[in-house]
mmCIF file of C-alpha atoms and ligand atoms in Angstrom:
data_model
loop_
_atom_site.group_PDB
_atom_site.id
_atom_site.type_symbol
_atom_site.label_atom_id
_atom_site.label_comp_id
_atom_site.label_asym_id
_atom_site.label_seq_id
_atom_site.Cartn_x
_atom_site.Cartn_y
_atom_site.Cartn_z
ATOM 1 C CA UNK U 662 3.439 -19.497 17.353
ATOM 2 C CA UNK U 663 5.487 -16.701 17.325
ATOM 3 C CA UNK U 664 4.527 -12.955 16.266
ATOM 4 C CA UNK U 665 6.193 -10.007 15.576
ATOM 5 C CA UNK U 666 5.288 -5.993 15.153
ATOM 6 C CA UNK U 667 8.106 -5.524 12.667
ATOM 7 C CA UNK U 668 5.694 -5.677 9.566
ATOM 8 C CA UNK U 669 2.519 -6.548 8.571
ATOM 9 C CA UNK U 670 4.790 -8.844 5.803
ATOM 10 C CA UNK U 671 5.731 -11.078 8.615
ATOM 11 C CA UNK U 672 2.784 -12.723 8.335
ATOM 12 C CA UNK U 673 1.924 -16.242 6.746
ATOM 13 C CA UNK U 674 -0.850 -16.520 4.073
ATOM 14 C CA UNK U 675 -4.616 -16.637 5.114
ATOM 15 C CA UNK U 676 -6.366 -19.621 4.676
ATOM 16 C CA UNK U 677 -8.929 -18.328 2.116
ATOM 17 C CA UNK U 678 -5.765 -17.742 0.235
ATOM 18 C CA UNK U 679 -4.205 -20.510 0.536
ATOM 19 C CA UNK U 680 -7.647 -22.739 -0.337
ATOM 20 C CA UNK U 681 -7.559 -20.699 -3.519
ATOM 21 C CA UNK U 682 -3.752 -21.000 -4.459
ATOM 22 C CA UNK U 683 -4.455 -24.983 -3.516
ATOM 23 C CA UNK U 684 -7.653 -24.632 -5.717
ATOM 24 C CA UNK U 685 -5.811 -23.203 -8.957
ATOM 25 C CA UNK U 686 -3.477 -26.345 -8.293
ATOM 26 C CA UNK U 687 -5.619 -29.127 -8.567
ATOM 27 C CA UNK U 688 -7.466 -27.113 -12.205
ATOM 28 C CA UNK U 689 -4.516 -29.224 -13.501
ATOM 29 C CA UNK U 690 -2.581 -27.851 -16.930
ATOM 30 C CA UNK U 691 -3.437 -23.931 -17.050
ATOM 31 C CA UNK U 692 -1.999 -21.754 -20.087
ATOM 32 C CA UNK U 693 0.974 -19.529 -18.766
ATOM 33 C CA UNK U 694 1.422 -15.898 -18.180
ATOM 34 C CA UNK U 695 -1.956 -15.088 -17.095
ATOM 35 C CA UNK U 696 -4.033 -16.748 -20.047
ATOM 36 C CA UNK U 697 -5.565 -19.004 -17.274
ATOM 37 C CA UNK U 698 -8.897 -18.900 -16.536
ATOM 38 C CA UNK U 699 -8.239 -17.760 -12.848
ATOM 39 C CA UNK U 700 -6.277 -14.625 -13.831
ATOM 40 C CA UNK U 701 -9.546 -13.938 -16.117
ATOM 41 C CA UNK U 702 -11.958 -14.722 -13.127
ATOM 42 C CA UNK U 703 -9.956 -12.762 -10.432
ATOM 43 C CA UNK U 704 -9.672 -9.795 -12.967
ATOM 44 C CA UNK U 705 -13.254 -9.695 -13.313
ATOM 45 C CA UNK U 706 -13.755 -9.803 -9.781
ATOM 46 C CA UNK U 707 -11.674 -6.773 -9.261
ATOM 47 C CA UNK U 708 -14.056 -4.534 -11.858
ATOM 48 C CA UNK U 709 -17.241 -5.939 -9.967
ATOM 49 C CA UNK U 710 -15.339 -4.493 -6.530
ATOM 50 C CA UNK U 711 -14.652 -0.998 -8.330
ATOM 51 C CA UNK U 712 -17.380 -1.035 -10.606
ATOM 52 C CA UNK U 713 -16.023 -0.113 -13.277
ATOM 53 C CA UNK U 714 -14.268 -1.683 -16.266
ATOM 54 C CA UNK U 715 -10.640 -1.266 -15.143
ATOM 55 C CA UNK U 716 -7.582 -2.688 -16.479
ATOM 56 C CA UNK U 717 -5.826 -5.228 -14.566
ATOM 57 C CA UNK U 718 -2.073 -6.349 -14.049
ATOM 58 C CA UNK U 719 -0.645 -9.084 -11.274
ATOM 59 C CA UNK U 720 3.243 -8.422 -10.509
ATOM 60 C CA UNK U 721 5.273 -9.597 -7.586
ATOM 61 C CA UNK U 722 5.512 -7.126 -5.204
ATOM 62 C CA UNK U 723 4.871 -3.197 -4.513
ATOM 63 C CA UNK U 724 8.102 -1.846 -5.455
ATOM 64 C CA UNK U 725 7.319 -3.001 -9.282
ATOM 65 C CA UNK U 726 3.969 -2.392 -8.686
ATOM 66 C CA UNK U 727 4.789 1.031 -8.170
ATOM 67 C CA UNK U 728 7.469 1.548 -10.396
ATOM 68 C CA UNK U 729 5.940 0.083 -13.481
ATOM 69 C CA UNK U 730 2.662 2.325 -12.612
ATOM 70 C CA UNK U 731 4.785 5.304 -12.427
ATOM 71 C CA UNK U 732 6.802 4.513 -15.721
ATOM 72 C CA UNK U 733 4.009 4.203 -17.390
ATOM 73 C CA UNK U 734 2.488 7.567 -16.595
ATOM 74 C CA UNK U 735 5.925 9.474 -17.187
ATOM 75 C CA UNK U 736 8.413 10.568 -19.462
ATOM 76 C CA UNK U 737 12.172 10.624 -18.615
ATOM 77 C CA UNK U 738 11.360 14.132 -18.299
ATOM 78 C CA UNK U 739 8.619 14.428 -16.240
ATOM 79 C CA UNK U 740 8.497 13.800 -12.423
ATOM 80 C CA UNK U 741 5.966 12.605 -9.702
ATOM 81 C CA UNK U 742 5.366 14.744 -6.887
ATOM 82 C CA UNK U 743 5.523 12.452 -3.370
ATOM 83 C CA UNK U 744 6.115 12.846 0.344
ATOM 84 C CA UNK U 745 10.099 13.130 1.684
ATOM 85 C CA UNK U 746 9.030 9.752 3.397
ATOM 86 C CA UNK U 747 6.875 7.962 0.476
ATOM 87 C CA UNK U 748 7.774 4.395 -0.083
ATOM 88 C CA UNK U 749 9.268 5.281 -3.619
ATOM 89 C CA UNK U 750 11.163 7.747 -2.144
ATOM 90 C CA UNK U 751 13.017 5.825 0.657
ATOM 91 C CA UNK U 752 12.297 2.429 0.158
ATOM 92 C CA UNK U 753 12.855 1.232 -3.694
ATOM 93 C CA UNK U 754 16.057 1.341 -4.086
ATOM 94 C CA UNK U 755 15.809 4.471 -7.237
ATOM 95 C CA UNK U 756 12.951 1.214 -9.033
ATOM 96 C CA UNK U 757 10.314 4.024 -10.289
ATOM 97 C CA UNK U 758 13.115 6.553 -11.791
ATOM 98 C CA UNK U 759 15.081 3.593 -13.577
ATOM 99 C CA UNK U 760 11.928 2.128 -14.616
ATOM 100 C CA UNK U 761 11.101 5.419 -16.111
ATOM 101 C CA UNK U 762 14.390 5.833 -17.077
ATOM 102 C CA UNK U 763 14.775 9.212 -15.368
ATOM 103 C CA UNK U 764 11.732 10.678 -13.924
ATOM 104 C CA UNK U 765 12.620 12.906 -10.967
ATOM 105 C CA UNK U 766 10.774 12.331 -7.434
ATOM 106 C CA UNK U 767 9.829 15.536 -6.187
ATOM 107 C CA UNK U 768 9.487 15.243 -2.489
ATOM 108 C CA UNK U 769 7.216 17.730 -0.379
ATOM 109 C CA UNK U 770 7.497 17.531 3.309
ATOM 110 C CA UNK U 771 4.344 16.269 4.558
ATOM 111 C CA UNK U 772 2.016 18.005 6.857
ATOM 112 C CA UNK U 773 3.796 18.486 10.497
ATOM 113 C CA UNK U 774 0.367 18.197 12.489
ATOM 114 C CA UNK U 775 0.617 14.483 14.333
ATOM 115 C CA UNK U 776 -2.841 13.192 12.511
ATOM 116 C CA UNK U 777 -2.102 14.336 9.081
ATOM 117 C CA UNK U 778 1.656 12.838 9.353
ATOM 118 C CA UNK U 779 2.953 11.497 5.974
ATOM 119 C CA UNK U 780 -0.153 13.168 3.690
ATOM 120 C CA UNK U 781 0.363 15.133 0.896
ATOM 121 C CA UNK U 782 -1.632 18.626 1.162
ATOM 122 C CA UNK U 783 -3.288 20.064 -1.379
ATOM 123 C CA UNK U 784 -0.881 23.553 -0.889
ATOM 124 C CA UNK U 785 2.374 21.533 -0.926
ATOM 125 C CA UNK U 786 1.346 19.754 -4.505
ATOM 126 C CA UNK U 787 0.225 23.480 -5.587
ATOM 127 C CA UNK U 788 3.507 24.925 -4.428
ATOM 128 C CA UNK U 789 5.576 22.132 -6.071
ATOM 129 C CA UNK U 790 3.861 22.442 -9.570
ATOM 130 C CA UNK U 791 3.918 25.943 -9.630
ATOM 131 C CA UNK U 792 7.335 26.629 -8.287
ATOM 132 C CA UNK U 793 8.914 26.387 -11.810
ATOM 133 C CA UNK U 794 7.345 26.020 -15.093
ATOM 134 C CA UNK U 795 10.689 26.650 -17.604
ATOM 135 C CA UNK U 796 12.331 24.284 -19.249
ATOM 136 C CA UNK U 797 15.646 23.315 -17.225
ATOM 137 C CA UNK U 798 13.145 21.607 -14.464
ATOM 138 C CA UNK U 799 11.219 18.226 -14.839
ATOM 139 C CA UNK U 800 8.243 18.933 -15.078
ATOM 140 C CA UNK U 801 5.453 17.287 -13.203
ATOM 141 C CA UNK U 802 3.231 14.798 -14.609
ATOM 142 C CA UNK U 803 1.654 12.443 -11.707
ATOM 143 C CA UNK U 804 1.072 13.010 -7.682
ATOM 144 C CA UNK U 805 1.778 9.742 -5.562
ATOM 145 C CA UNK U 806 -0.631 9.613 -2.674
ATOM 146 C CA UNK U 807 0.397 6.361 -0.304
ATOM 147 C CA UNK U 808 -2.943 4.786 1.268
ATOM 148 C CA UNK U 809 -3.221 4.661 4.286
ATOM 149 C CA UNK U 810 0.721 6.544 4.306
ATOM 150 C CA UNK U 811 3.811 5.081 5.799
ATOM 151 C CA UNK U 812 2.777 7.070 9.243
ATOM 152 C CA UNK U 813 -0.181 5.000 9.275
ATOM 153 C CA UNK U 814 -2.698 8.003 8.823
ATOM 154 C CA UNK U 815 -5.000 7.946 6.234
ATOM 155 C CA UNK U 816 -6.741 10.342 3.196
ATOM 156 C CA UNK U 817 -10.302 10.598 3.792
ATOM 157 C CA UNK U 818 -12.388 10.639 0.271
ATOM 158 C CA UNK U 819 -12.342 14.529 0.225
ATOM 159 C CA UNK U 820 -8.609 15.033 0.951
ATOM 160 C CA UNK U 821 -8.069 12.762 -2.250
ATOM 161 C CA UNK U 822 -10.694 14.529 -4.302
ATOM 162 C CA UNK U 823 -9.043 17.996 -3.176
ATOM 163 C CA UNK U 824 -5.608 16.553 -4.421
ATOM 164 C CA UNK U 825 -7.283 14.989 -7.565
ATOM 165 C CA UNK U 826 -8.927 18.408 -8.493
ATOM 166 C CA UNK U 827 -5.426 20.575 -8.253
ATOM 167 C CA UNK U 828 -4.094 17.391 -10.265
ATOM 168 C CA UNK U 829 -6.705 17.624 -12.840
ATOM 169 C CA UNK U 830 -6.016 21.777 -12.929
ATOM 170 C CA UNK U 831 -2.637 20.822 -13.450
ATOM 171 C CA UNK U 832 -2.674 18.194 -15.972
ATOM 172 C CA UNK U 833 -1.217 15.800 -13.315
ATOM 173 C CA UNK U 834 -1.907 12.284 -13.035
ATOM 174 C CA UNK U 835 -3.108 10.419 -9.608
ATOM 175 C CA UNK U 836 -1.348 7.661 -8.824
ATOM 176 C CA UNK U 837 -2.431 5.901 -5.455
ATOM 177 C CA UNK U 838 0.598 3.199 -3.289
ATOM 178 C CA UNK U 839 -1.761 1.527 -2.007
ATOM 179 C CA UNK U 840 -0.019 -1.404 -0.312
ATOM 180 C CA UNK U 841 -2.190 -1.315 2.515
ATOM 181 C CA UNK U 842 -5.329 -0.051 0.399
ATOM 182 C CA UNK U 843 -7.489 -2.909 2.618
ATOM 183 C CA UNK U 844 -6.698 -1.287 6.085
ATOM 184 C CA UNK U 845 -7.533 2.404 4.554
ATOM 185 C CA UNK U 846 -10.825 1.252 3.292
ATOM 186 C CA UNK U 847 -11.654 -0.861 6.585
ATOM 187 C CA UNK U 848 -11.295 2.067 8.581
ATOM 188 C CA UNK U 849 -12.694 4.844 6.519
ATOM 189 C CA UNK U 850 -15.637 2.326 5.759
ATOM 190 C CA UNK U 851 -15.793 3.950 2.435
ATOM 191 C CA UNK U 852 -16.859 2.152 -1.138
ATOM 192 C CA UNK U 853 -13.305 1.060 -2.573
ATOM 193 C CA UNK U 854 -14.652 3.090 -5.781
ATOM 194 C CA UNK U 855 -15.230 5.837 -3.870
ATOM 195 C CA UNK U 856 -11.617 6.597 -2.691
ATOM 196 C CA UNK U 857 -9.682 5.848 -5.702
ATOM 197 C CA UNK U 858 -11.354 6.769 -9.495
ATOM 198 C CA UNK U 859 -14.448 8.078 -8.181
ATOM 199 C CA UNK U 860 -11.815 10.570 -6.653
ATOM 200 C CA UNK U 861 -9.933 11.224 -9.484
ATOM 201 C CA UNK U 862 -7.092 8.392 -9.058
ATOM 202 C CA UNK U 863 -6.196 7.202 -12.454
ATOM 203 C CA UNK U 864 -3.644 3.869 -11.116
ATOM 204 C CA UNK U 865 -4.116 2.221 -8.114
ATOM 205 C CA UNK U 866 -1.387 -0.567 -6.635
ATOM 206 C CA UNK U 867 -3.554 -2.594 -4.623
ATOM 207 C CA UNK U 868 -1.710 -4.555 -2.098
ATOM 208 C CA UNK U 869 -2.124 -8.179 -1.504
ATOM 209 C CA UNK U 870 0.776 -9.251 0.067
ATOM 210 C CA UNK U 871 0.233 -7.626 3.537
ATOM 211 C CA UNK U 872 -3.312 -8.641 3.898
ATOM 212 C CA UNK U 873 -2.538 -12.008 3.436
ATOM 213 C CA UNK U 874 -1.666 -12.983 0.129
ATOM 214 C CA UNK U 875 1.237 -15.523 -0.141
ATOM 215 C CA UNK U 876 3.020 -12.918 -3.200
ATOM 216 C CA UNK U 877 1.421 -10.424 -5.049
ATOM 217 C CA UNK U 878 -0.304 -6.914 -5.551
ATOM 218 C CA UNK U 879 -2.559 -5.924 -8.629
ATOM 219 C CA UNK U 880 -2.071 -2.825 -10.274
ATOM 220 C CA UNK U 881 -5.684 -1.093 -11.305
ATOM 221 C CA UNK U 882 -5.573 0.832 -14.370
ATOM 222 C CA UNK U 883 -8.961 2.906 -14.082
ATOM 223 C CA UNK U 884 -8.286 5.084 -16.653
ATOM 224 C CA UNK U 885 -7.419 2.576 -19.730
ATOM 225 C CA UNK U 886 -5.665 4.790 -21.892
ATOM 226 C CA UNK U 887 -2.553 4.389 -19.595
ATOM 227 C CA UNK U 888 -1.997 1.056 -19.535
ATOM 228 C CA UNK U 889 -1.146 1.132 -22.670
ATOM 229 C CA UNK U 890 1.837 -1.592 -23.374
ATOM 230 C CA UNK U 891 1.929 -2.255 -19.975
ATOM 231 C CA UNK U 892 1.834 -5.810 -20.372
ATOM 232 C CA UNK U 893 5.640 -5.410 -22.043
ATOM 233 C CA UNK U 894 6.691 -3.082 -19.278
ATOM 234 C CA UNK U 895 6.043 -6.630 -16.768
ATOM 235 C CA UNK U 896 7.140 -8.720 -18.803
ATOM 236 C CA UNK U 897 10.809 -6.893 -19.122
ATOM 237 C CA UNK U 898 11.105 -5.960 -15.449
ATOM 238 C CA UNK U 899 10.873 -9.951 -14.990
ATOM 239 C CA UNK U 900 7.765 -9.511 -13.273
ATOM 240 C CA UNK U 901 5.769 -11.487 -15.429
ATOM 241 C CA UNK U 902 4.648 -14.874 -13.551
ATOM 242 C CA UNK U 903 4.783 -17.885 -15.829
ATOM 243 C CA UNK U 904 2.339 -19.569 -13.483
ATOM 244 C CA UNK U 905 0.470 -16.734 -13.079
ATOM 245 C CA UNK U 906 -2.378 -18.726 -11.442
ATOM 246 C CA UNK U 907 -0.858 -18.571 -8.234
ATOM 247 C CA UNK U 908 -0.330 -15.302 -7.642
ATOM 248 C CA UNK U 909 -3.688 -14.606 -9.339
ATOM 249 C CA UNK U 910 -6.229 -17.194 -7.224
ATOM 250 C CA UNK U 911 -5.196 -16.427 -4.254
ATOM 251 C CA UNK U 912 -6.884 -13.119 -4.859
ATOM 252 C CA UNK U 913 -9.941 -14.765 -5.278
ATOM 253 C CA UNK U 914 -10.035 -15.941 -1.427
ATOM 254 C CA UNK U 915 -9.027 -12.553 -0.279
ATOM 255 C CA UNK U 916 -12.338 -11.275 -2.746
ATOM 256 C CA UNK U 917 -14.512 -13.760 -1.580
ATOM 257 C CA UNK U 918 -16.888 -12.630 1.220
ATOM 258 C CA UNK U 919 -14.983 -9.501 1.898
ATOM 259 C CA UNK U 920 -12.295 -11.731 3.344
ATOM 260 C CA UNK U 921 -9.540 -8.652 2.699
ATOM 261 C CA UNK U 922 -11.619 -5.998 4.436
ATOM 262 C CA UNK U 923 -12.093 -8.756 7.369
ATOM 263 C CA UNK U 924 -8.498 -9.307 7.345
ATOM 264 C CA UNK U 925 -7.663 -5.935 7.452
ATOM 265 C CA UNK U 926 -9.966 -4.717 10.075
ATOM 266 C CA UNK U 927 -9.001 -7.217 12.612
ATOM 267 C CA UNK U 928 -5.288 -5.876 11.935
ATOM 268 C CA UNK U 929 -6.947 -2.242 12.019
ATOM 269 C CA UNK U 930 -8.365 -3.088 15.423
ATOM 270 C CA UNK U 931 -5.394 -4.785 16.789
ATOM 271 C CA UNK U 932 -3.655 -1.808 16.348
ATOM 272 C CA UNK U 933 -6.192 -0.383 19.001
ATOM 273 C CA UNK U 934 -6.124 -2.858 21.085
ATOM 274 C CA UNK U 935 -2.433 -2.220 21.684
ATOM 275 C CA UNK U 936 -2.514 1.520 21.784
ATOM 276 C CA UNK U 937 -5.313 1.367 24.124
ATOM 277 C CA UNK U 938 -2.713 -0.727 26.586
ATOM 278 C CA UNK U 939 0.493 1.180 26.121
ATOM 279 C CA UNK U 940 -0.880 4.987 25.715
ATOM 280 C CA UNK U 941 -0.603 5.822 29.115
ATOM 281 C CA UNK U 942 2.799 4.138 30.045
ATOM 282 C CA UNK U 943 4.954 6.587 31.865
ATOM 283 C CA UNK U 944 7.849 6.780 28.948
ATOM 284 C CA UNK U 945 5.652 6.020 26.084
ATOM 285 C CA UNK U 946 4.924 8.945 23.303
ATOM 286 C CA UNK U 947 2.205 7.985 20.646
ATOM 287 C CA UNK U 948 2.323 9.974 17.909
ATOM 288 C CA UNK U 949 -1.565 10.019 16.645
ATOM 289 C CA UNK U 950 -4.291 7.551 17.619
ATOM 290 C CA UNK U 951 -3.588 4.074 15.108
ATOM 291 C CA UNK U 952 -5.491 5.184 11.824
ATOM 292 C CA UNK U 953 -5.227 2.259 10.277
ATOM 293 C CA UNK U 954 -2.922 -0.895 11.314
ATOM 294 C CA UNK U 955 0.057 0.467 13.310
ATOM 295 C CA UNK U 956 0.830 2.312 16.190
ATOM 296 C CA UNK U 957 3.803 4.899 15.886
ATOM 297 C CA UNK U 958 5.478 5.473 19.048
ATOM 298 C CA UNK U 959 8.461 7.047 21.347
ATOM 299 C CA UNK U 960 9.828 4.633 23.645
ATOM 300 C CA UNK U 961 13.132 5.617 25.757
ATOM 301 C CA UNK U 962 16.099 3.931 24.194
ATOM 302 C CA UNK U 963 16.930 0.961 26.822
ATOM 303 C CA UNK U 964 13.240 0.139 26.858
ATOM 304 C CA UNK U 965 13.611 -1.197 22.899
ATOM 305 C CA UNK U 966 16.850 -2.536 23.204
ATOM 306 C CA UNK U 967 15.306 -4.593 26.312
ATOM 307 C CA UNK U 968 12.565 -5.528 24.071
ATOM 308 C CA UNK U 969 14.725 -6.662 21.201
ATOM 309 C CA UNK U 970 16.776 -8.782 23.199
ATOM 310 C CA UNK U 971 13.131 -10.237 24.701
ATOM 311 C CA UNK U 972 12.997 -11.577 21.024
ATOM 312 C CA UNK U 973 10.428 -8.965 19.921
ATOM 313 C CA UNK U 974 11.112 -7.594 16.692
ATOM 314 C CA UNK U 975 9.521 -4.162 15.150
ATOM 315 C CA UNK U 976 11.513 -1.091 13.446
ATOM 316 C CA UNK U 977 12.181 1.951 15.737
ATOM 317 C CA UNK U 978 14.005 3.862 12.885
ATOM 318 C CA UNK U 979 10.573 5.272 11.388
ATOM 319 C CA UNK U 980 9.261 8.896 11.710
ATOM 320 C CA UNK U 981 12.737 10.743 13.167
ATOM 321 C CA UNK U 982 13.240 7.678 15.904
ATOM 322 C CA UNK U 983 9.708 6.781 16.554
ATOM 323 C CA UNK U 984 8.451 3.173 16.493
ATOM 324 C CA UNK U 985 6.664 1.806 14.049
ATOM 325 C CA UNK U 986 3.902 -1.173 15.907
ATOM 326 C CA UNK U 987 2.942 -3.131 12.783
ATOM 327 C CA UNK U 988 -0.213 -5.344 12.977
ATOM 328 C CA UNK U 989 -0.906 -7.543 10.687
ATOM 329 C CA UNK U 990 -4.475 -9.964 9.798
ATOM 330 C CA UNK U 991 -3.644 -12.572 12.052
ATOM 331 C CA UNK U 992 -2.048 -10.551 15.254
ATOM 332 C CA UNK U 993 -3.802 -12.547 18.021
ATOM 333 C CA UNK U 994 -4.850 -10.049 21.223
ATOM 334 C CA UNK U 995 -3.193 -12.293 23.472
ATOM 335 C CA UNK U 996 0.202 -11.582 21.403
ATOM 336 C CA UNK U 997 -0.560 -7.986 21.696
ATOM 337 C CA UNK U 998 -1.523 -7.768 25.294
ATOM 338 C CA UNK U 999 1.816 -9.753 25.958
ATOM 339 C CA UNK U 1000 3.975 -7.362 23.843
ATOM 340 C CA UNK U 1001 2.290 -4.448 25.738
ATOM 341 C CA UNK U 1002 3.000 -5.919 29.004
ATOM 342 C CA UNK U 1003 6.134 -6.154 28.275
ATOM 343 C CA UNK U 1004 6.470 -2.846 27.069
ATOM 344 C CA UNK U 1005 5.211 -1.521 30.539
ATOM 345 C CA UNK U 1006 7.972 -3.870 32.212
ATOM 346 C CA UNK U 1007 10.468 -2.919 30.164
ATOM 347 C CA UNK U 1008 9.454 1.140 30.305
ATOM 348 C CA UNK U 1009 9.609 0.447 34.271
ATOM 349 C CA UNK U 1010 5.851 0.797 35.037
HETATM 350 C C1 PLP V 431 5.334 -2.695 1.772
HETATM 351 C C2 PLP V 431 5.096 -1.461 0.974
HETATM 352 C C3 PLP V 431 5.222 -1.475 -0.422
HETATM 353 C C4 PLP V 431 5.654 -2.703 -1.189
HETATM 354 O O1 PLP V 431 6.925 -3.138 -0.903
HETATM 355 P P1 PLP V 431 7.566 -4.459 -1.537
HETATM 356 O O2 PLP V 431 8.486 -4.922 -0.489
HETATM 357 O O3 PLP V 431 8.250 -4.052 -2.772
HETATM 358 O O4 PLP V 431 6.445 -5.408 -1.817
HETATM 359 C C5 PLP V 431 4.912 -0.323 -1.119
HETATM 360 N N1 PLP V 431 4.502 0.782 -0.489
HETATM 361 C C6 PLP V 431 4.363 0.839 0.843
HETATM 362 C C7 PLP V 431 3.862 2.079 1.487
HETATM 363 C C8 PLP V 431 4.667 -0.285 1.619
HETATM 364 O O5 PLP V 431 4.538 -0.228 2.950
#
């Protein structure tokens, strides 16, 4: 089998998963667009793991996911208030300002210290909403936090609250990227309700895709009031699954016996495993300790080109240059004691 550090959506679909999506199947002739009884089952589910009676919305991937959310808390006026390296900054293609036909991203630079890389501080959201207030400027309406962050650090439950609280001062909503929500919550060991509306997050997209879902990420309205319509904002962005069963069961695997904070804390601890074996290679720079499910590293130049052309693949474009070690819920240790072998050979130690 082969694996790869490139992503954490390299990886196939776990099997509870795939029992599920096999499951919903064999229930034979289901109503479309989500009027299936597995969509109903999995969205109940999801307010028994939050406690509380959220709203619940299956699209395709995290860039709608996170668009939609957005457009739905925003005005063409208004704007969302994000890191310079959030995913919906860099990495959706301008989705969350034309699905809100216009909002502005206002990008803070994250804090510089090497274990609070990629967070939002609670100064930097201050200083952006207070920086203007007149009427030629859009004016903020929701902070973006991305859990755990692109760096692969993570918001502990009273950094989010802190945020929340200058949010609430400032008539801001919380939004919450949470594409890799399971590996945050594996490794702070927190209560999922505890880190998103128990904080003071109002929309949470909860990522399925990267902890072994074949396709799909829910998006968790926990304050009601704002999904308002949301069901025609899916339907027009073409992210409304006919067969919504499949993307929906699946879930139900991933819900079952914690199988998604299982998944995501073998990833979590993979990522250990191979910063424990290539921290102290002469040539090798790790940015912070793995948080979560990545490592982020220097590596001298001819070192990754050797290991591309060895076949492995991962990005070394991330962070100004750094490398960005992705595991995912099936990394084996003996693929990551291989890849870190060979990243002593090819670093010359
Ligand atoms: C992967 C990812 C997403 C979702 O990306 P899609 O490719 O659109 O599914 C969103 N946010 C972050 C931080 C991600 O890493």
């Amino acid at each position: 089998m082969t694996e790869h550090f490139a992503s954490d959506n390299y990886a196939g679909i776990c099997p509870e998963a795939l029992h599920w999506f096999l499951e919903a199947n064999a229930s034979g002739h289901q109503p479309g667009y989500g009027e299936d009884e597995w969509t109903q089952r999995v969205s109940d589910r999801l307010r028994e793991l939050f406690q509380t009676d959220c709203d619940v919305y299956f699209v395709f991937n995290g860039t709608a996911a996170n668009s939609l959310a957005l457009a739905s808390l925003c005005q063409s006026y208004h704007s969302v208030i994000c890191t310079t390296v959030a995913h919906i900054e860099t990495d959706e293609c301008g989705g969350p300002e034309f699905f809100s036909n216009g909002s502005k991203l206002l990008v803070a630079e994250g804090a510089s210290d090497a274990a609070r890389l990629g967070k939002l501080t609670p100064d930097a959201v201050e200083q952006l909403v207070t920086k203007r207030d007149d009427i030629h400027y859009p004016k903020p309406k929701v902070v973006s936090l991305t859990q755990a962050t692109e760096l692969g650090t993570l918001y502990t439950v009273e950094e989010v609250r802190a945020i929340s609280a200058i949010a609430k001062r400032r008539q801001l909503r919380v939004h919450m990227d949470g594409a890799r929500f399971a590996n945050a919550v594996a490794a702070l060991g927190c209560h999922p309700s505890d880190i998103t509306w128990r904080a003071g997050v109002d929309v949470l997209c909860f990522g399925g895709t990267k902890n072994g879902l074949p396709v799909g990420e829910a998006v968790v309205f926990f304050d009601r009031a704002l999904s308002e319509d949301f069901a025609y904002r899916v339907k027009q962005a073409g992210q409304l699954a006919s067969k919504m069963r499949f993307i929906s069961a699946p879930w139900i695997g991933m819900l079952e016996n914690d199988v998604w904070l299982r998944n995501a804390r073998h990833a979590n601890a993979m990522a250990q495993r191979l910063h424990e074996r290539i921290a102290g290679v002469p040539g090798v720079r790790v940015m912070h300790p793995p948080q979560a499910n990545a490592v982020f590293a220097f590596l001298p130049r001819p070192a990754i080109d050797t290991l591309h052309a060895q076949g492995w693949k991962f990005y070394d474009f991330i962070a100004g240059g750094g490398c960005r070690l992705m595991c995912a819920w099936d990394t084996t240790p003996e693929a990551v004691d291989a890849f870190a072998a060979d990243i002593r050979k090819a670093c010359g130690a």
